[in-house]
CSV table of C-alpha atoms and ligand atoms in Angstrom, one decimal:
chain,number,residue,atom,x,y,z
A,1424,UNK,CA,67.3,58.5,117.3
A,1425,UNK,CA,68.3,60.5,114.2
A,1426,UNK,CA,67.4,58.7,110.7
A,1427,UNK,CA,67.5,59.0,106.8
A,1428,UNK,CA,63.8,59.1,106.2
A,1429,UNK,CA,62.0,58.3,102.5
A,1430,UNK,CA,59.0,61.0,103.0
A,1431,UNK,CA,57.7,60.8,98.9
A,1432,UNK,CA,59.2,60.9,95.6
A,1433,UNK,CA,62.8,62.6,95.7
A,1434,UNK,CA,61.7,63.9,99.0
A,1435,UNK,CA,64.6,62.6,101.8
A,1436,UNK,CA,64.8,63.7,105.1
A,1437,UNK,CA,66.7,63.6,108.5
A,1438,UNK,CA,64.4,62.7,111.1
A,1439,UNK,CA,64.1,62.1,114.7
A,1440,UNK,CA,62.6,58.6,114.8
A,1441,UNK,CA,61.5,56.0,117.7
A,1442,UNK,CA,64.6,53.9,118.7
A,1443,UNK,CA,64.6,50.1,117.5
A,1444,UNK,CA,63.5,47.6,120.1
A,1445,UNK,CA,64.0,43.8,120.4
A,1446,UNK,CA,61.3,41.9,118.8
A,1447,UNK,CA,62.4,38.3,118.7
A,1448,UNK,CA,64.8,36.1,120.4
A,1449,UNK,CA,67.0,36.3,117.0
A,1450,UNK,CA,67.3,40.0,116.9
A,1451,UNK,CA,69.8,42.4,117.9
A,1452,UNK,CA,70.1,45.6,118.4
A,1453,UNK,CA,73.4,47.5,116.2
A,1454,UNK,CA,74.2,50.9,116.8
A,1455,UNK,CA,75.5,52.0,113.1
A,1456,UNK,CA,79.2,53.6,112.9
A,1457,UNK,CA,79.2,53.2,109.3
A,1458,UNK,CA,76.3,53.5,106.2
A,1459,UNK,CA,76.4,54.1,102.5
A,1460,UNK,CA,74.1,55.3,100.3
A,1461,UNK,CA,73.6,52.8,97.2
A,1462,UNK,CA,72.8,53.2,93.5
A,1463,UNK,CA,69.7,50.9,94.5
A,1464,UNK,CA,68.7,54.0,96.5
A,1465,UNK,CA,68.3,56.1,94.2
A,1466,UNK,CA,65.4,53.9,92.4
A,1467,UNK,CA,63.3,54.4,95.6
A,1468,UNK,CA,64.3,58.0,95.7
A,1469,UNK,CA,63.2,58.4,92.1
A,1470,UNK,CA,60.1,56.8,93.1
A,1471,UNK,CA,60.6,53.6,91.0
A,1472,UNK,CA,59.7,51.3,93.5
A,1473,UNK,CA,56.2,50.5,94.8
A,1474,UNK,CA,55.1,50.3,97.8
A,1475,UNK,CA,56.8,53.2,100.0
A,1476,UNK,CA,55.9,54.7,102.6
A,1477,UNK,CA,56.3,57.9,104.3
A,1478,UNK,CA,58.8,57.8,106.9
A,1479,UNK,CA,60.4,54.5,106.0
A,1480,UNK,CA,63.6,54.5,107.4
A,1481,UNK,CA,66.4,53.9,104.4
A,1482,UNK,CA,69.4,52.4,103.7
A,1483,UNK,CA,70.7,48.5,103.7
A,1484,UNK,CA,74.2,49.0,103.7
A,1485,UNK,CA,75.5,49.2,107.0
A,1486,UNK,CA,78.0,47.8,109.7
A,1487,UNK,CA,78.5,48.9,113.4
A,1488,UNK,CA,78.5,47.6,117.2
A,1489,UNK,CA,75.9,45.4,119.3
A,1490,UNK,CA,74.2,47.4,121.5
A,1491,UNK,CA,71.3,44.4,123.0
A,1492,UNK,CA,71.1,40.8,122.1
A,1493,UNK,CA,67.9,38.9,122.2
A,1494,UNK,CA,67.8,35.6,124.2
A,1495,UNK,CA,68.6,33.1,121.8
A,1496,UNK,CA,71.7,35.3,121.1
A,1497,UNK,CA,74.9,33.8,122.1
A,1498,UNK,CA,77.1,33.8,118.7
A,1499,UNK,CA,77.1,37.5,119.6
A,1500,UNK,CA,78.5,40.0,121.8
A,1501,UNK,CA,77.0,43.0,123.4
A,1502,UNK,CA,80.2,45.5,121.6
A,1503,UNK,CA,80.9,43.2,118.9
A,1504,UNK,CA,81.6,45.1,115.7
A,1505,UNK,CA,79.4,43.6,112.7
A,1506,UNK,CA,78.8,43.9,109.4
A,1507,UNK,CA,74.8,42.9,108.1
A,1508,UNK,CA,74.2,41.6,104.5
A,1509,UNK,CA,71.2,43.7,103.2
A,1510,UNK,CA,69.4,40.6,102.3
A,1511,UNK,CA,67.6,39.4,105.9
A,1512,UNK,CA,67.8,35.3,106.1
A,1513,UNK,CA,66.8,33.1,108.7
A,1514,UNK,CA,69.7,30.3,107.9
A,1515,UNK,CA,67.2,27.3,108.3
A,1516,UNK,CA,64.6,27.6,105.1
A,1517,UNK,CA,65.2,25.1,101.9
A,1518,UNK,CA,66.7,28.1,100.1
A,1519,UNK,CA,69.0,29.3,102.8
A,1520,UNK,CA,70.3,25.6,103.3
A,1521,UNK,CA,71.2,25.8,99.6
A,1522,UNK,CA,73.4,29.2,100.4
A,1523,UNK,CA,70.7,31.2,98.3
A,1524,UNK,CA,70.5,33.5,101.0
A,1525,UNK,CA,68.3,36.4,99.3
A,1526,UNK,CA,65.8,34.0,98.6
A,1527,UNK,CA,65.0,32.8,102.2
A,1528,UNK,CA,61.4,32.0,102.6
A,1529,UNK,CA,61.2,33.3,105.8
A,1530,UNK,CA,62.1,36.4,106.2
A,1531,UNK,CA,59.6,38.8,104.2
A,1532,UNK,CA,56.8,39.0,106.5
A,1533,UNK,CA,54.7,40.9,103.0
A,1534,UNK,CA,55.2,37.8,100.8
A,1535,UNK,CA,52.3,37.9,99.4
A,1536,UNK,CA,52.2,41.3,97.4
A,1537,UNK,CA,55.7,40.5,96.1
A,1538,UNK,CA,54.3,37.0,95.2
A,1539,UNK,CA,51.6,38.7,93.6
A,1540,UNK,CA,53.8,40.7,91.0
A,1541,UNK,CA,56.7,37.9,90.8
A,1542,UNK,CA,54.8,34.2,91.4
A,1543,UNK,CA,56.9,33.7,94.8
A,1544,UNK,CA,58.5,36.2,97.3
A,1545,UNK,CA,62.6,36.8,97.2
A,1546,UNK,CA,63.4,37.4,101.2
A,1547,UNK,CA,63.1,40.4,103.4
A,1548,UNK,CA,65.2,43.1,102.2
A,1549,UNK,CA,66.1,46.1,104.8
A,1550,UNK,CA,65.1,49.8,104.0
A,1551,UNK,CA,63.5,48.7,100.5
A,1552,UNK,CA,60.4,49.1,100.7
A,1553,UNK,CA,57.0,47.2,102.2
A,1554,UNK,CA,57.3,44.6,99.1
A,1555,UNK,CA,60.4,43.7,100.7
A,1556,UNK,CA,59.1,43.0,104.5
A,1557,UNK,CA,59.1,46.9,105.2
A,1558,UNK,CA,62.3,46.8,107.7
A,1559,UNK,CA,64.0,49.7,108.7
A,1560,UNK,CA,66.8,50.8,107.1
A,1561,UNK,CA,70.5,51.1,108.3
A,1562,UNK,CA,70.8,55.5,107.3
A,1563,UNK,CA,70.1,55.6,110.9
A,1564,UNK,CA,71.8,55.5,114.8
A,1565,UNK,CA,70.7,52.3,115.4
A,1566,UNK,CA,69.1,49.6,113.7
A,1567,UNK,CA,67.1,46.2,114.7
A,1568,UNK,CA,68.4,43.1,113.0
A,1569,UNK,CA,66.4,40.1,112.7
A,1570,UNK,CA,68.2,36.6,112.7
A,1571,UNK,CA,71.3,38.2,113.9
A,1572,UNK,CA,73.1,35.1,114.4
A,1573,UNK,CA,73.1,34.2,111.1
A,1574,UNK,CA,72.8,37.7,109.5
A,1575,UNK,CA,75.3,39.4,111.7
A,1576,UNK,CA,79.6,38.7,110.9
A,1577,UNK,CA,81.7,39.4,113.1
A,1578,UNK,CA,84.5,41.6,111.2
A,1579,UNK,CA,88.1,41.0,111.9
A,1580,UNK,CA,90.0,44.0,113.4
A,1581,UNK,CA,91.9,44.7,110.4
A,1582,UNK,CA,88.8,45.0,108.6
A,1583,UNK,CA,88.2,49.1,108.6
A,1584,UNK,CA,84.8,50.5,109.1
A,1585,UNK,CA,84.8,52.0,105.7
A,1586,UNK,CA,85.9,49.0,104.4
A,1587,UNK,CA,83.2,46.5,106.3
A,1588,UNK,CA,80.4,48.6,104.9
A,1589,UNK,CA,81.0,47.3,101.3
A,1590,UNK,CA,80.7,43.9,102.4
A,1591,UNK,CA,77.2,44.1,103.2
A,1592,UNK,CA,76.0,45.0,99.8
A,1593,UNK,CA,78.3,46.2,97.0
A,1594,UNK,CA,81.3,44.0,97.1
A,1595,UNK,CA,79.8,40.8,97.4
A,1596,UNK,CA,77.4,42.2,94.8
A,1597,UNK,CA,80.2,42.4,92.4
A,1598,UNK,CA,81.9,39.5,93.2
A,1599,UNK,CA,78.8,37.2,92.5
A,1600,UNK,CA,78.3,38.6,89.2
A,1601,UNK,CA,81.7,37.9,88.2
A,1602,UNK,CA,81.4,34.7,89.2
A,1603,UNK,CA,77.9,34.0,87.9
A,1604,UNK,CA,80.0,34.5,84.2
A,1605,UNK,CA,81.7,31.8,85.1
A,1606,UNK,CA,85.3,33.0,83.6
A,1607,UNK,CA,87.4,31.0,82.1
A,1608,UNK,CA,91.4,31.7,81.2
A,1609,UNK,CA,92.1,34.4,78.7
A,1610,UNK,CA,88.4,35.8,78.8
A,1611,UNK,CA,87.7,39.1,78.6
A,1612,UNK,CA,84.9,40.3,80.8
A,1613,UNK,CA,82.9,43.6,79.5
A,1614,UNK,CA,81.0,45.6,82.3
A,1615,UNK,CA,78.1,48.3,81.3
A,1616,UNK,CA,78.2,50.8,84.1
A,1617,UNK,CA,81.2,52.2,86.5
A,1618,UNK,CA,79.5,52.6,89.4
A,1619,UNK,CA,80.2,51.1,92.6
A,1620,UNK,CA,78.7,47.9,91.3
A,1621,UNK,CA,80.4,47.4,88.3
A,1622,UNK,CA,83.9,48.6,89.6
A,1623,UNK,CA,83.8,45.3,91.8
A,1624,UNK,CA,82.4,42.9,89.2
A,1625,UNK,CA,85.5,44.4,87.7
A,1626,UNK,CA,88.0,44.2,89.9
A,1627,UNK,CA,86.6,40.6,91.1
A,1628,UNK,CA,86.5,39.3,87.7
A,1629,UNK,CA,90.7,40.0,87.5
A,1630,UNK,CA,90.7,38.3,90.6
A,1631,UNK,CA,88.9,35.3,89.3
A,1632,UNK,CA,91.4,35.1,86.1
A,1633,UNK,CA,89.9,37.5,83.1
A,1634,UNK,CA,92.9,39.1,80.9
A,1635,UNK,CA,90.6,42.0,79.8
A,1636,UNK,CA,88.0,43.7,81.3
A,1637,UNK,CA,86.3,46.7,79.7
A,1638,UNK,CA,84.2,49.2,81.4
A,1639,UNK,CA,81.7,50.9,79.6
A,1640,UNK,CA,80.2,54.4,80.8
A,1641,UNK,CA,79.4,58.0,79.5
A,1642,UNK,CA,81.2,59.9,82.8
A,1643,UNK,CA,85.3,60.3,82.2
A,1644,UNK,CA,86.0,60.5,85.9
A,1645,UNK,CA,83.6,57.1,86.3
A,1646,UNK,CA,86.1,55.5,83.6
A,1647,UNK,CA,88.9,56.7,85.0
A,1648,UNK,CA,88.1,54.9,88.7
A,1649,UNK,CA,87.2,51.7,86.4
A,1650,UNK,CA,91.2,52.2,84.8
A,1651,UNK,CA,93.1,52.8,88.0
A,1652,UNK,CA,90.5,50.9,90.2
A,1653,UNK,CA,90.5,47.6,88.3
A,1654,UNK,CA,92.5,48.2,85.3
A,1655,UNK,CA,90.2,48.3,83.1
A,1656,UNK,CA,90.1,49.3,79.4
A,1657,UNK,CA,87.7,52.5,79.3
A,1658,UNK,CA,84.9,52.5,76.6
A,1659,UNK,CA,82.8,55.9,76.7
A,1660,UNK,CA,79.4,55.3,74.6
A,1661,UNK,CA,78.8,59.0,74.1
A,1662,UNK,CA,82.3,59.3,72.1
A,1663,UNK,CA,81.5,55.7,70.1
A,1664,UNK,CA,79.4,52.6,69.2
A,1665,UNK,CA,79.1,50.1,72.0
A,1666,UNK,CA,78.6,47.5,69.4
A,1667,UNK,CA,81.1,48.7,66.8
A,1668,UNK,CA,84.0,48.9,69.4
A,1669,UNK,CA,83.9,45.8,71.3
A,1670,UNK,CA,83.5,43.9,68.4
A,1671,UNK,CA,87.1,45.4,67.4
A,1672,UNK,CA,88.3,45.2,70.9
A,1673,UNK,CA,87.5,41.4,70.4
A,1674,UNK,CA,88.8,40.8,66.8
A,1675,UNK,CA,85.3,40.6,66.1
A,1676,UNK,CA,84.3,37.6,68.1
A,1677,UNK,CA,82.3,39.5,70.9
A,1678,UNK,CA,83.7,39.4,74.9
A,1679,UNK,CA,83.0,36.2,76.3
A,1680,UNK,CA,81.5,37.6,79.5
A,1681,UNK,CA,78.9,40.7,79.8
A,1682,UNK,CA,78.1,42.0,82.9
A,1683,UNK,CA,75.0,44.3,83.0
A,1684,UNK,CA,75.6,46.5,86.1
A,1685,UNK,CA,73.4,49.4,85.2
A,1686,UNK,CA,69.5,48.0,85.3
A,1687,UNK,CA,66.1,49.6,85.2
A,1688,UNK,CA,67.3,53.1,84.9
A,1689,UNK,CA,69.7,52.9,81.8
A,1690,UNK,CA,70.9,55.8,80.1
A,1691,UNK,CA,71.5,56.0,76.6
A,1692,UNK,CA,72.0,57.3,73.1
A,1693,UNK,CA,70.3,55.1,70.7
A,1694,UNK,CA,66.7,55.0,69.6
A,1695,UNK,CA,65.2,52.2,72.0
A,1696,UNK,CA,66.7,54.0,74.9
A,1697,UNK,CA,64.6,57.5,73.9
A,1698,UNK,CA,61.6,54.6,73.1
A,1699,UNK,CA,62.3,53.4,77.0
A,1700,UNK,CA,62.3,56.6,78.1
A,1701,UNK,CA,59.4,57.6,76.8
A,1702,UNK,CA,57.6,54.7,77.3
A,1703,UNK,CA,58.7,55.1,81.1
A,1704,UNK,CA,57.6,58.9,81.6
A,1705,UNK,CA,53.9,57.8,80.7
A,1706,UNK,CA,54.0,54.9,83.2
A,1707,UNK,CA,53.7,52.3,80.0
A,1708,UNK,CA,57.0,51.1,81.0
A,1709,UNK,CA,58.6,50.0,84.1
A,1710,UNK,CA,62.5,49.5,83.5
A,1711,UNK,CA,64.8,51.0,80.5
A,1712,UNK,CA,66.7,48.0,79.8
A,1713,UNK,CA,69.1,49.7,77.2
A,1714,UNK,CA,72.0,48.2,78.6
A,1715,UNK,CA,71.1,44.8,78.8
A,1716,UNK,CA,70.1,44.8,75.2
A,1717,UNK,CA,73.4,45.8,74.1
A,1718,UNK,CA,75.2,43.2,76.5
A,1719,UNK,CA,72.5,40.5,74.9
A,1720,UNK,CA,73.6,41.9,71.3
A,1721,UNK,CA,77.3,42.2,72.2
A,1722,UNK,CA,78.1,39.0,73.7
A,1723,UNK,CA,80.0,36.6,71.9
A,1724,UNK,CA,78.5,33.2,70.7
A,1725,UNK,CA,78.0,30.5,74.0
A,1726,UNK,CA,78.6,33.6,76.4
A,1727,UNK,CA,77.5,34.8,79.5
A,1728,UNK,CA,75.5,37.4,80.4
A,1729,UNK,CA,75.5,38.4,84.4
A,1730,UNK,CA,73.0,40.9,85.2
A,1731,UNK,CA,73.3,42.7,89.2
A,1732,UNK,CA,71.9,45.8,88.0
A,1733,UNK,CA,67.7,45.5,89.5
A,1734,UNK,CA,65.2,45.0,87.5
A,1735,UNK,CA,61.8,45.3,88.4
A,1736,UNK,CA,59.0,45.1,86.2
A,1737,UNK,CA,58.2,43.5,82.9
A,1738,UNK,CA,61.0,44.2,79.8
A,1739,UNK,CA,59.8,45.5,76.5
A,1740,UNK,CA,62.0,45.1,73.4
A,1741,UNK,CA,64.7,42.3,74.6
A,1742,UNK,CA,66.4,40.4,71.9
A,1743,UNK,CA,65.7,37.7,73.1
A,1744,UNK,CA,65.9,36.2,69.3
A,1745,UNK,CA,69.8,36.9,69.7
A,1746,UNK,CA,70.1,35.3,73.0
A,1747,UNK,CA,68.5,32.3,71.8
A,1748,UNK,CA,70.4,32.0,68.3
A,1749,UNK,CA,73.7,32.7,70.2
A,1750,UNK,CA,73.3,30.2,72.5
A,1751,UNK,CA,73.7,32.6,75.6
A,1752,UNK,CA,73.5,32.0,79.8
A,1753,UNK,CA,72.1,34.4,81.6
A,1754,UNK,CA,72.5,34.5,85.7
A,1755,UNK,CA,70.9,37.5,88.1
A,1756,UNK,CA,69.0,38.4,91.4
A,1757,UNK,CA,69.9,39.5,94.7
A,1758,UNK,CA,73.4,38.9,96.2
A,1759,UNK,CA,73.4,36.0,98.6
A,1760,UNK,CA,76.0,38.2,100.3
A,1761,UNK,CA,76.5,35.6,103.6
A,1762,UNK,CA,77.8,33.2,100.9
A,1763,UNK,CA,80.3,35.3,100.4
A,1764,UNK,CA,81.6,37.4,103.7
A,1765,UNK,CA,84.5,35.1,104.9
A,1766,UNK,CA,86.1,35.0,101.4
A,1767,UNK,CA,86.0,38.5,100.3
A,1768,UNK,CA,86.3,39.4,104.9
A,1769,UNK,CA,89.9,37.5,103.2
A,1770,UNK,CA,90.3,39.1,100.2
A,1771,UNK,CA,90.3,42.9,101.8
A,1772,UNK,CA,92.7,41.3,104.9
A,1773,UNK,CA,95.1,39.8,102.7
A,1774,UNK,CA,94.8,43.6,100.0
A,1775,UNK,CA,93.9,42.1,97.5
A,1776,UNK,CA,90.9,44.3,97.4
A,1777,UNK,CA,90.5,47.5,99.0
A,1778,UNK,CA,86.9,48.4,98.0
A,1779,UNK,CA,87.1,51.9,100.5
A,1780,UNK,CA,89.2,53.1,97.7
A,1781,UNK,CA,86.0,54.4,95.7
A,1782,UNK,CA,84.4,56.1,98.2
A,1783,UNK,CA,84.1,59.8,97.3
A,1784,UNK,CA,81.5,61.7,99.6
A,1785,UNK,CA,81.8,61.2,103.2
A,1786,UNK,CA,79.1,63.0,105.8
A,1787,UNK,CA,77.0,62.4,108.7
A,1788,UNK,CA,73.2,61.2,108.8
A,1789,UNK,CA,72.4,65.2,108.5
A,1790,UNK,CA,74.2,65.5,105.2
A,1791,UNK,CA,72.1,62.8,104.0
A,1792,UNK,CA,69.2,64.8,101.7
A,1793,UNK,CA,71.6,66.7,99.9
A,1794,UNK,CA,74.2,63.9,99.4
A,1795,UNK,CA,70.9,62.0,98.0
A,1796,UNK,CA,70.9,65.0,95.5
A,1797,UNK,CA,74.2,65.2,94.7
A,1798,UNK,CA,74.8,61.1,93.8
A,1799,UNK,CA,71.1,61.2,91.9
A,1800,UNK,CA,72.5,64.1,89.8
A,1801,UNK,CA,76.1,62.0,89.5
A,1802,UNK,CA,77.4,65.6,90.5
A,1803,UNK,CA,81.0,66.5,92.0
A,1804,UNK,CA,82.4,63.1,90.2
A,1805,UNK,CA,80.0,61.5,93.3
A,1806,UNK,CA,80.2,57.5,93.0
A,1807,UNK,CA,79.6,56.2,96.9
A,1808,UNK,CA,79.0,58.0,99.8
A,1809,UNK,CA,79.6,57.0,103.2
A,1810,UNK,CA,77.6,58.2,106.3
A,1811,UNK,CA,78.5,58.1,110.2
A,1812,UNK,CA,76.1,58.7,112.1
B,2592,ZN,ZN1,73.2,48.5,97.9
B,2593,ZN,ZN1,65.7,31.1,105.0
């Protein structure tokens, strides 16, 4: 089969790979119609995540149809059309019992070097790399998916492809975040980064009852999808002071809510993001958390701060002072995305979100290395791209 291959640092390629074969009872076997390339990507494209390796297949954001069902399958159809959370759960664990799916304890087969950076292992995680379990990723024309009766939805027909292939990753993404601020009437909600992330933690938190949400960015046509997207109130930090402008926005209380959906690979203007930088390009540091130190300084006294954007290493230069003196809460980590399928499977049925509006590259698995190139240089106004195979 034809897949999106991860051969070294910014180095991605189409290949000619093995087919997937059923390994356990659980699995089956999905041949893709739909896949996007995500933000996250690009961190293993840049090379910012350990433990890649050559011809790992890429990609964890993908829906299509069963093709093979193992024999414990019977939830599951051969022709069934499914949509698979990029977290991998097994559904029985003490963490999946509590709905925190991406924290199963069974389902990263490499535990122990993730356990050796982090203390304990989040779960298995497909196409991100051998920390994560080392599965194979979903850029591909077919794709093996473990625990497939709890990890595989079936998707309603009104449900389009393009649509289902949010809901494995960027949708409920956003949605939990918005929720994790825990919103509460008349709040407004201010969002660091208008990618595809952020756009949903915007629209999700007007769903869930803010009056203002702000999107902050440096890219006009990036604000301008957070305006008509989610009605948001645009905030460009190359044009003025993050600081300075939502504490006018605010009447200089500070937004009750911050949502950090940029992460390790902030951009930014002010001195500690040049120090991060830096600090970065001689391997001294491993995440530029600009953005999340504005959110910390930002946010209003007993706020929230929601962070979706990945982190990976170890922080330098959080004010961590301010958090504490501000009495702030912070929530974060991966999405438990089953958690959330049938409510937002509802929320795109019923229109009240229709996250295939953002998409603004389309091509096929053969377009993928230049379409890698395209998003990591945020060229041609590229925020999601969606593959068929
Ligand atoms: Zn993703
Ligand atoms: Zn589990």
């Amino acid at each position: 089969m034809k897949a999106v291959c991860w051969e070294g640092t910014e180095d991605v390629r189409t290949l000619n790979v093995a087919d997937p074969a059923i390994l356990n009872p659980r699995d089956v076997i999905v041949r893709v119609r739909a896949t996007a390339i995500c933000g996250s990507d690009l961190h293993l494209y840049g090379g910012m995540i350990p433990s890649m390796q050559a011809g790992d297949i890429l990609g964890h954001e993908f829906m299509g149809e069963v093709v093979e069902t193992g024999a414990a399958i019977t939830s599951l159809q051969v022709g069934d059309r499914v949509v698979v959370p990029f977290a991998i759960a097994c559904g029985g664990c003490f963490f999946c019992k509590k709905q925190l799916f991406s924290l199963c304890d069974n389902s990263n087969p490499n535990a122990a070097l993730a356990e050796t950076m982090y203390g304990y292992s989040g779960s298995g995680l497909f196409g991100y790399s051998h920390i994560y379990g080392g599965y194979a990723g979903g850029q591909a024309e077919y794709v093996r998916v473990p625990f497939a009766d709890v990890g595989a939805f079936k998707l309603t027909p009104n449900v389009t492809d393009e649509q289902a292939v949010f809901l494995a990753d960027i949708l409920p993404t956003g949605y939990m975040a918005a929720e994790n601020c825990g919103i509460e009437p008349g709040d407004t909600v201010a969002v660091w980064g208008c990618g595809p992330v952020g756009l949903m933690a915007m629209k999700s938190a007007v769903l869930l009852g803010a009056e203002r949400v702000i999107a902050i960015d440096r890219i006009p046509e990036r604000l301008q999808l957070a305006v008509q997207f989610a009605g948001a109130e645009p905030l460009n930090y190359e044009d003025e002071g993050v600081l300075e402008r939502l504490h006018d926005l605010t009447y200089g209380q500070g937004p009750d809510r911050c949502i950090d959906a940029v992460g390790m690979e902030a951009h930014g203007t002010t001195v500690d993001a040049w120090y991060d930088r830096i600090k970065q390009a001689v391997y001294l540091g491993t995440d530029r958390p600009h953005a999340l130190r504005e959110a910390i300084q930002a946010c209003r006294k007993g706020g929230t701060v929601s962070i979706p954007g990945v982190y990976g290493g170890l922080l330098d230069k959080l004010p961590f002072g301010a958090a504490f003196a501000k009495g702030l809460k912070f929530a974060m980590g991966q999405t438990h995305v089953h958690k959330y399928l049938d409510l937002l499977m509802e929320k795109i049925e019923t229109s009240q979100i229709d996250p295939a509006q953002i998409i603004s590259h389309r091509g096929t698995l053969d377009d993928a290395p230049g379409l890698y190139e395209t998003f990591r240089n945020k060229q041609d106004a590229c925020t999601k791209i969606v593959l068929t195979p």
